[in-house]
PDB file of C-alpha atoms in Angstrom:
ATOM      1  CA  MET A1456      -5.957  17.520  35.057  1.00  0.00           C
ATOM      2  CA  GLY A1457      -4.699  18.078  31.484  1.00  0.00           C
ATOM      3  CA  THR A1458      -6.890  17.606  28.458  1.00  0.00           C
ATOM      4  CA  ALA A1459      -6.593  14.176  26.883  1.00  0.00           C
ATOM      5  CA  VAL A1460      -5.041  14.095  23.445  1.00  0.00           C
ATOM      6  CA  ASN A1461      -6.168  11.581  20.844  1.00  0.00           C
ATOM      7  CA  LYS A1462      -3.309  10.100  18.856  1.00  0.00           C
ATOM      8  CA  PRO A1463      -3.875  10.257  15.088  1.00  0.00           C
ATOM      9  CA  GLY A1464      -4.112   6.969  13.233  1.00  0.00           C
ATOM     10  CA  ARG A1465      -1.425   6.030  10.738  1.00  0.00           C
ATOM     11  CA  SER A1466      -3.528   7.255   7.821  1.00  0.00           C
ATOM     12  CA  GLU A1467      -3.595  10.731   9.410  1.00  0.00           C
ATOM     13  CA  LEU A1468       0.135  10.911  10.128  1.00  0.00           C
ATOM     14  CA  PRO A1469       2.369  13.233   8.122  1.00  0.00           C
ATOM     15  CA  ARG A1470       4.996  11.431   6.071  1.00  0.00           C
ATOM     16  CA  HIS A1471       7.560  14.123   6.847  1.00  0.00           C
ATOM     17  CA  VAL A1472       7.829  16.120  10.085  1.00  0.00           C
ATOM     18  CA  ALA A1473      10.337  18.967  10.451  1.00  0.00           C
ATOM     19  CA  ILE A1474      11.228  20.827  13.645  1.00  0.00           C
ATOM     20  CA  ILE A1475      13.183  23.996  14.385  1.00  0.00           C
ATOM     21  CA  MET A1476      14.900  23.015  17.631  1.00  0.00           C
ATOM     22  CA  ASP A1477      14.668  26.320  19.492  1.00  0.00           C
ATOM     23  CA  GLY A1478      14.798  27.378  23.124  1.00  0.00           C
ATOM     24  CA  ASN A1479      17.831  25.518  24.485  1.00  0.00           C
ATOM     25  CA  GLY A1480      19.506  28.673  25.784  1.00  0.00           C
ATOM     26  CA  ARG A1481      16.351  30.042  27.421  1.00  0.00           C
ATOM     27  CA  TRP A1482      15.669  26.632  28.993  1.00  0.00           C
ATOM     28  CA  ALA A1483      19.115  26.687  30.607  1.00  0.00           C
ATOM     29  CA  LYS A1484      18.811  30.337  31.719  1.00  0.00           C
ATOM     30  CA  LYS A1485      15.474  29.657  33.448  1.00  0.00           C
ATOM     31  CA  ARG A1486      17.239  26.996  35.516  1.00  0.00           C
ATOM     32  CA  GLY A1487      20.381  28.998  36.265  1.00  0.00           C
ATOM     33  CA  LEU A1488      22.460  26.694  34.063  1.00  0.00           C
ATOM     34  CA  VAL A1489      25.071  27.399  31.410  1.00  0.00           C
ATOM     35  CA  ARG A1490      23.898  27.352  27.769  1.00  0.00           C
ATOM     36  CA  SER A1491      25.766  24.098  27.112  1.00  0.00           C
ATOM     37  CA  ALA A1492      23.383  22.349  29.510  1.00  0.00           C
ATOM     38  CA  GLY A1493      20.474  23.504  27.369  1.00  0.00           C
ATOM     39  CA  HIS A1494      22.092  22.159  24.210  1.00  0.00           C
ATOM     40  CA  ALA A1495      22.744  18.813  25.916  1.00  0.00           C
ATOM     41  CA  ALA A1496      19.109  18.622  27.022  1.00  0.00           C
ATOM     42  CA  GLY A1497      17.985  19.541  23.506  1.00  0.00           C
ATOM     43  CA  ALA A1498      20.112  16.759  22.014  1.00  0.00           C
ATOM     44  CA  GLU A1499      18.430  14.248  24.333  1.00  0.00           C
ATOM     45  CA  THR A1500      15.007  15.542  23.268  1.00  0.00           C
ATOM     46  CA  PHE A1501      15.973  15.024  19.616  1.00  0.00           C
ATOM     47  CA  ARG A1502      16.906  11.429  20.409  1.00  0.00           C
ATOM     48  CA  LYS A1503      13.611  10.727  22.213  1.00  0.00           C
ATOM     49  CA  ILE A1504      11.417  12.336  19.550  1.00  0.00           C
ATOM     50  CA  THR A1505      13.272  10.511  16.770  1.00  0.00           C
ATOM     51  CA  TYR A1506      12.556   7.149  18.398  1.00  0.00           C
ATOM     52  CA  TYR A1507       8.949   8.140  19.070  1.00  0.00           C
ATOM     53  CA  LEU A1508       8.234   9.178  15.488  1.00  0.00           C
ATOM     54  CA  SER A1509       9.919   6.015  14.256  1.00  0.00           C
ATOM     55  CA  ASP A1510       7.620   3.926  16.444  1.00  0.00           C
ATOM     56  CA  LEU A1511       4.580   5.838  15.157  1.00  0.00           C
ATOM     57  CA  GLY A1512       5.499   5.147  11.547  1.00  0.00           C
ATOM     58  CA  VAL A1513       6.552   8.613  10.363  1.00  0.00           C
ATOM     59  CA  GLU A1514       8.897   8.204   7.381  1.00  0.00           C
ATOM     60  CA  TYR A1515      11.026  11.372   7.510  1.00  0.00           C
ATOM     61  CA  PHE A1516      12.092  13.613  10.403  1.00  0.00           C
ATOM     62  CA  THR A1517      14.156  16.734   9.736  1.00  0.00           C
ATOM     63  CA  VAL A1518      15.558  19.002  12.461  1.00  0.00           C
ATOM     64  CA  TYR A1519      17.302  22.352  12.299  1.00  0.00           C
ATOM     65  CA  ALA A1520      20.311  21.846  14.552  1.00  0.00           C
ATOM     66  CA  PHE A1521      22.926  24.409  13.465  1.00  0.00           C
ATOM     67  CA  SER A1522      22.397  27.156  10.903  1.00  0.00           C
ATOM     68  CA  THR A1523      24.876  28.931   8.658  1.00  0.00           C
ATOM     69  CA  GLU A1524      24.312  31.983  10.895  1.00  0.00           C
ATOM     70  CA  ASN A1525      25.102  30.102  14.129  1.00  0.00           C
ATOM     71  CA  TRP A1526      28.843  30.407  13.506  1.00  0.00           C
ATOM     72  CA  LYS A1527      28.437  33.982  14.804  1.00  0.00           C
ATOM     73  CA  ARG A1528      27.863  32.640  18.313  1.00  0.00           C
ATOM     74  CA  SER A1529      30.691  32.475  20.843  1.00  0.00           C
ATOM     75  CA  GLU A1530      33.539  30.070  20.141  1.00  0.00           C
ATOM     76  CA  LYS A1531      32.716  28.237  23.375  1.00  0.00           C
ATOM     77  CA  GLU A1532      29.082  27.667  22.395  1.00  0.00           C
ATOM     78  CA  VAL A1533      29.980  26.522  18.883  1.00  0.00           C
ATOM     79  CA  SER A1534      32.551  24.112  20.320  1.00  0.00           C
ATOM     80  CA  THR A1535      29.933  22.713  22.682  1.00  0.00           C
ATOM     81  CA  ILE A1536      27.489  22.105  19.846  1.00  0.00           C
ATOM     82  CA  MET A1537      30.155  20.408  17.724  1.00  0.00           C
ATOM     83  CA  ALA A1538      31.155  18.187  20.662  1.00  0.00           C
ATOM     84  CA  LEU A1539      27.505  17.177  21.095  1.00  0.00           C
ATOM     85  CA  LEU A1540      27.297  16.435  17.374  1.00  0.00           C
ATOM     86  CA  LYS A1541      30.343  14.158  17.647  1.00  0.00           C
ATOM     87  CA  LYS A1542      28.815  12.373  20.644  1.00  0.00           C
ATOM     88  CA  PHE A1543      25.508  11.931  18.814  1.00  0.00           C
ATOM     89  CA  LEU A1544      27.157  10.596  15.646  1.00  0.00           C
ATOM     90  CA  LEU A1545      29.187   8.068  17.643  1.00  0.00           C
ATOM     91  CA  GLU A1546      26.026   6.849  19.391  1.00  0.00           C
ATOM     92  CA  ALA A1547      24.178   6.718  16.065  1.00  0.00           C
ATOM     93  CA  ILE A1548      26.897   4.536  14.531  1.00  0.00           C
ATOM     94  CA  ASP A1549      26.344   2.046  17.367  1.00  0.00           C
ATOM     95  CA  THR A1550      22.523   2.064  17.319  1.00  0.00           C
ATOM     96  CA  MET A1551      21.254   2.913  13.819  1.00  0.00           C
ATOM     97  CA  GLU A1552      20.960  -0.653  12.552  1.00  0.00           C
ATOM     98  CA  LYS A1553      19.432  -1.917  15.791  1.00  0.00           C
ATOM     99  CA  LYS A1554      16.859   0.904  15.826  1.00  0.00           C
ATOM    100  CA  GLY A1555      16.255   0.786  12.068  1.00  0.00           C
ATOM    101  CA  ILE A1556      16.856   4.530  11.737  1.00  0.00           C
ATOM    102  CA  ARG A1557      18.738   6.020   8.797  1.00  0.00           C
ATOM    103  CA  LEU A1558      20.627   9.235   9.580  1.00  0.00           C
ATOM    104  CA  LYS A1559      21.478  11.890   7.018  1.00  0.00           C
ATOM    105  CA  VAL A1560      23.262  15.204   7.587  1.00  0.00           C
ATOM    106  CA  LEU A1561      21.976  18.037   5.385  1.00  0.00           C
ATOM    107  CA  GLY A1562      23.983  21.192   4.798  1.00  0.00           C
ATOM    108  CA  ASP A1563      27.447  22.341   3.776  1.00  0.00           C
ATOM    109  CA  THR A1564      29.692  19.956   5.688  1.00  0.00           C
ATOM    110  CA  SER A1565      32.910  21.418   4.230  1.00  0.00           C
ATOM    111  CA  ARG A1566      33.308  23.748   7.211  1.00  0.00           C
ATOM    112  CA  LEU A1567      33.081  20.904   9.727  1.00  0.00           C
ATOM    113  CA  SER A1568      36.198  19.245  11.122  1.00  0.00           C
ATOM    114  CA  PRO A1569      37.716  16.265   9.273  1.00  0.00           C
ATOM    115  CA  GLU A1570      36.758  14.091  12.260  1.00  0.00           C
ATOM    116  CA  LEU A1571      33.095  15.065  12.022  1.00  0.00           C
ATOM    117  CA  ARG A1572      33.068  14.612   8.247  1.00  0.00           C
ATOM    118  CA  ALA A1573      34.501  11.113   8.673  1.00  0.00           C
ATOM    119  CA  LEU A1574      31.773  10.245  11.179  1.00  0.00           C
ATOM    120  CA  ILE A1575      29.119  11.582   8.801  1.00  0.00           C
ATOM    121  CA  ASP A1576      30.566   9.390   6.025  1.00  0.00           C
ATOM    122  CA  ARG A1577      30.308   6.418   8.387  1.00  0.00           C
ATOM    123  CA  THR A1578      26.638   7.107   9.158  1.00  0.00           C
ATOM    124  CA  ASP A1579      25.973   7.455   5.413  1.00  0.00           C
ATOM    125  CA  GLU A1580      27.550   4.055   4.841  1.00  0.00           C
ATOM    126  CA  ILE A1581      25.404   2.455   7.556  1.00  0.00           C
ATOM    127  CA  SER A1582      22.250   4.173   6.286  1.00  0.00           C
ATOM    128  CA  ARG A1583      22.754   2.628   2.847  1.00  0.00           C
ATOM    129  CA  ARG A1584      22.670  -0.813   4.456  1.00  0.00           C
ATOM    130  CA  ILE A1585      19.334  -0.148   6.186  1.00  0.00           C
ATOM    131  CA  LYS A1586      16.542  -0.833   3.712  1.00  0.00           C
ATOM    132  CA  SER A1587      13.559   0.603   5.592  1.00  0.00           C
ATOM    133  CA  GLY A1588      12.647   2.725   8.585  1.00  0.00           C
ATOM    134  CA  LEU A1589      12.666   6.390   9.545  1.00  0.00           C
ATOM    135  CA  ILE A1590      15.088   8.743   7.792  1.00  0.00           C
ATOM    136  CA  ALA A1591      16.301  11.325  10.323  1.00  0.00           C
ATOM    137  CA  ASN A1592      17.794  14.438   8.720  1.00  0.00           C
ATOM    138  CA  LEU A1593      20.080  16.564  10.860  1.00  0.00           C
ATOM    139  CA  CYS A1594      20.569  20.050   9.344  1.00  0.00           C
ATOM    140  CA  ILE A1595      24.097  21.204  10.189  1.00  0.00           C
ATOM    141  CA  ASN A1596      25.663  24.384   8.749  1.00  0.00           C
ATOM    142  CA  TYR A1597      22.391  24.692   6.888  1.00  0.00           C
ATOM    143  CA  GLY A1598      20.486  27.696   5.583  1.00  0.00           C
ATOM    144  CA  GLY A1599      17.522  27.702   3.237  1.00  0.00           C
ATOM    145  CA  ARG A1600      18.903  30.459   1.021  1.00  0.00           C
ATOM    146  CA  ASP A1601      22.339  28.843   1.010  1.00  0.00           C
ATOM    147  CA  GLU A1602      20.749  25.540  -0.057  1.00  0.00           C
ATOM    148  CA  ILE A1603      19.021  27.200  -3.021  1.00  0.00           C
ATOM    149  CA  ILE A1604      22.282  28.845  -4.153  1.00  0.00           C
ATOM    150  CA  HIS A1605      24.069  25.491  -3.746  1.00  0.00           C
ATOM    151  CA  ALA A1606      21.384  23.830  -5.885  1.00  0.00           C
ATOM    152  CA  ILE A1607      21.650  26.515  -8.601  1.00  0.00           C
ATOM    153  CA  LYS A1608      25.425  26.007  -8.839  1.00  0.00           C
ATOM    154  CA  ALA A1609      24.996  22.220  -8.951  1.00  0.00           C
ATOM    155  CA  TRP A1610      22.379  22.529 -11.698  1.00  0.00           C
ATOM    156  CA  GLU A1611      24.577  24.849 -13.757  1.00  0.00           C
ATOM    157  CA  ALA A1612      27.569  22.505 -13.393  1.00  0.00           C
ATOM    158  CA  ASP A1613      25.622  19.417 -14.488  1.00  0.00           C
ATOM    159  CA  PRO A1614      26.144  18.801 -18.239  1.00  0.00           C
ATOM    160  CA  GLU A1615      23.067  16.543 -18.223  1.00  0.00           C
ATOM    161  CA  ARG A1616      20.849  18.947 -16.325  1.00  0.00           C
ATOM    162  CA  GLY A1617      18.071  19.146 -18.919  1.00  0.00           C
ATOM    163  CA  GLU A1618      15.284  21.720 -18.885  1.00  0.00           C
ATOM    164  CA  LEU A1619      14.812  23.648 -15.656  1.00  0.00           C
ATOM    165  CA  SER A1620      11.568  23.029 -13.785  1.00  0.00           C
ATOM    166  CA  GLU A1621      10.497  22.843 -10.155  1.00  0.00           C
ATOM    167  CA  GLU A1622      10.727  19.066 -10.256  1.00  0.00           C
ATOM    168  CA  SER A1623      14.140  18.946 -11.933  1.00  0.00           C
ATOM    169  CA  PHE A1624      15.547  21.699  -9.680  1.00  0.00           C
ATOM    170  CA  SER A1625      14.463  19.826  -6.549  1.00  0.00           C
ATOM    171  CA  LYS A1626      16.871  17.037  -7.476  1.00  0.00           C
ATOM    172  CA  TYR A1627      19.784  19.346  -6.656  1.00  0.00           C
ATOM    173  CA  LEU A1628      18.591  20.239  -3.145  1.00  0.00           C
ATOM    174  CA  TYR A1629      19.953  18.546  -0.023  1.00  0.00           C
ATOM    175  CA  THR A1630      16.543  16.879   0.343  1.00  0.00           C
ATOM    176  CA  ALA A1631      16.618  15.319  -3.141  1.00  0.00           C
ATOM    177  CA  GLY A1632      14.446  12.222  -3.319  1.00  0.00           C
ATOM    178  CA  MET A1633      12.472  13.112  -0.180  1.00  0.00           C
ATOM    179  CA  PRO A1634       8.929  14.459   0.041  1.00  0.00           C
ATOM    180  CA  ASP A1635       8.535  18.052   1.205  1.00  0.00           C
ATOM    181  CA  PRO A1636       7.688  18.398   4.910  1.00  0.00           C
ATOM    182  CA  ASP A1637       3.989  18.005   5.627  1.00  0.00           C
ATOM    183  CA  LEU A1638       4.310  19.540   9.090  1.00  0.00           C
ATOM    184  CA  ILE A1639       6.834  22.077  10.398  1.00  0.00           C
ATOM    185  CA  ILE A1640       6.920  22.613  14.161  1.00  0.00           C
ATOM    186  CA  ARG A1641       8.455  25.658  15.858  1.00  0.00           C
ATOM    187  CA  PRO A1642       8.770  25.425  19.669  1.00  0.00           C
ATOM    188  CA  SER A1643       9.744  28.223  22.083  1.00  0.00           C
ATOM    189  CA  GLY A1644       7.103  30.816  21.228  1.00  0.00           C
ATOM    190  CA  GLU A1645       8.752  32.171  18.084  1.00  0.00           C
ATOM    191  CA  TYR A1646       6.759  32.616  14.861  1.00  0.00           C
ATOM    192  CA  ARG A1647       9.257  32.550  12.011  1.00  0.00           C
ATOM    193  CA  LEU A1648      11.068  30.058   9.777  1.00  0.00           C
ATOM    194  CA  SER A1649      14.581  31.399  10.415  1.00  0.00           C
ATOM    195  CA  ASN A1650      15.837  30.387   6.948  1.00  0.00           C
ATOM    196  CA  PHE A1651      14.692  26.759   7.282  1.00  0.00           C
ATOM    197  CA  LEU A1652      13.573  24.674   4.281  1.00  0.00           C
ATOM    198  CA  LEU A1653      12.496  27.740   2.319  1.00  0.00           C
ATOM    199  CA  TRP A1654      11.989  25.888  -0.970  1.00  0.00           C
ATOM    200  CA  GLN A1655      10.396  22.807   0.594  1.00  0.00           C
ATOM    201  CA  CYS A1656       7.877  24.568   2.862  1.00  0.00           C
ATOM    202  CA  ALA A1657       5.631  25.915   0.065  1.00  0.00           C
ATOM    203  CA  TYR A1658       2.622  23.846   1.176  1.00  0.00           C
ATOM    204  CA  SER A1659       3.698  22.716   4.631  1.00  0.00           C
ATOM    205  CA  GLU A1660       1.371  23.014   7.608  1.00  0.00           C
ATOM    206  CA  PHE A1661       2.814  24.970  10.542  1.00  0.00           C
ATOM    207  CA  TYR A1662       2.433  24.334  14.261  1.00  0.00           C
ATOM    208  CA  PHE A1663       3.714  26.748  16.914  1.00  0.00           C
ATOM    209  CA  THR A1664       4.029  26.168  20.643  1.00  0.00           C
ATOM    210  CA  ASP A1665       5.478  28.103  23.580  1.00  0.00           C
ATOM    211  CA  THR A1666       7.140  24.924  24.896  1.00  0.00           C
ATOM    212  CA  LEU A1667      10.936  25.197  24.859  1.00  0.00           C
ATOM    213  CA  TRP A1668      12.623  22.470  22.842  1.00  0.00           C
ATOM    214  CA  PRO A1669      14.232  20.600  25.787  1.00  0.00           C
ATOM    215  CA  ASP A1670      10.723  20.312  27.328  1.00  0.00           C
ATOM    216  CA  PHE A1671       9.162  19.089  24.073  1.00  0.00           C
ATOM    217  CA  ASN A1672       8.146  15.498  24.794  1.00  0.00           C
ATOM    218  CA  GLU A1673       5.959  12.766  23.330  1.00  0.00           C
ATOM    219  CA  ALA A1674       2.787  14.401  24.661  1.00  0.00           C
ATOM    220  CA  GLU A1675       3.705  17.694  22.955  1.00  0.00           C
ATOM    221  CA  MET A1676       4.318  15.816  19.721  1.00  0.00           C
ATOM    222  CA  ASP A1677       0.892  14.185  20.030  1.00  0.00           C
ATOM    223  CA  LYS A1678      -0.679  17.655  20.280  1.00  0.00           C
ATOM    224  CA  ALA A1679       1.089  18.753  17.104  1.00  0.00           C
ATOM    225  CA  LEU A1680       0.080  15.594  15.256  1.00  0.00           C
ATOM    226  CA  GLU A1681      -3.526  15.924  16.418  1.00  0.00           C
ATOM    227  CA  ALA A1682      -3.615  19.533  15.162  1.00  0.00           C
ATOM    228  CA  TYR A1683      -2.170  18.399  11.833  1.00  0.00           C
ATOM    229  CA  ALA A1684      -4.776  15.644  11.479  1.00  0.00           C
ATOM    230  CA  LYS A1685      -7.527  18.295  11.666  1.00  0.00           C
ATOM    231  CA  ARG A1686      -6.064  20.410   8.846  1.00  0.00           C
ATOM    232  CA  GLU A1687      -7.510  20.341   5.347  1.00  0.00           C
ATOM    233  CA  ARG A1688      -4.686  20.443   2.809  1.00  0.00           C
ATOM    234  CA  ARG A1689      -5.826  21.782  -0.558  1.00  0.00           C
ATOM    235  CA  TYR A1690      -2.544  22.732  -2.287  1.00  0.00           C
ATOM    236  CA  GLY A1691      -4.176  25.760  -3.887  1.00  0.00           C
ATOM    237  CA  ASN A1692      -7.317  23.926  -4.983  1.00  0.00           C
ATOM    238  CA  ALA A1693     -10.853  25.023  -4.071  1.00  0.00           C
ATOM    239  CA  LYS A1694     -12.516  23.203  -1.207  1.00  0.00           C
TER     240      LYS A1694
END
């Protein structure tokens, strides 16, 4: 029998959870499947965890779906991921208002197809109509270093930029207006950030698990949230 996990109360929940969705390819390989099957399973896991966190009352959920470095993968794999993104965006357009979930794509969308950019614009339009509920951030063509460079250029180009500070600079990041992630989760047994939310993670708590992303379910999320609830966050202050 597995060990029971106590679910944290709402006061113990992080406002912002971020996840590096890793392990899709290894999940497929273990089952003798093609990599595209792993990505499809990972997309379904993202959907389930998004709904679960929304039900729990988490305010922000950010996932690393496709990095600036992922373009180096095979053309077939990239095409599969983009097709899954299209499928997900179409489903989101149909369900966002009913589920009360606001979707935002973070990253440099200029390299995406015109069709995908149009779908992203449509989800943005719907999100503006939804006044409350979880904000789900999907990081596509995203890299932490690239985001910082993008923010520097935007700051320099703004004639009303004012004096530079951490607070003012944050307004030029893709995550402008959002709190930094309280909890960053890395599945699949890897122990690195892989260029994810480098500016925002300064005081984030980290949780690592060997579970591959397609196998990451509600019970695994409960374990991560329980571990987070036991942390003491001091932000550089003495105990």
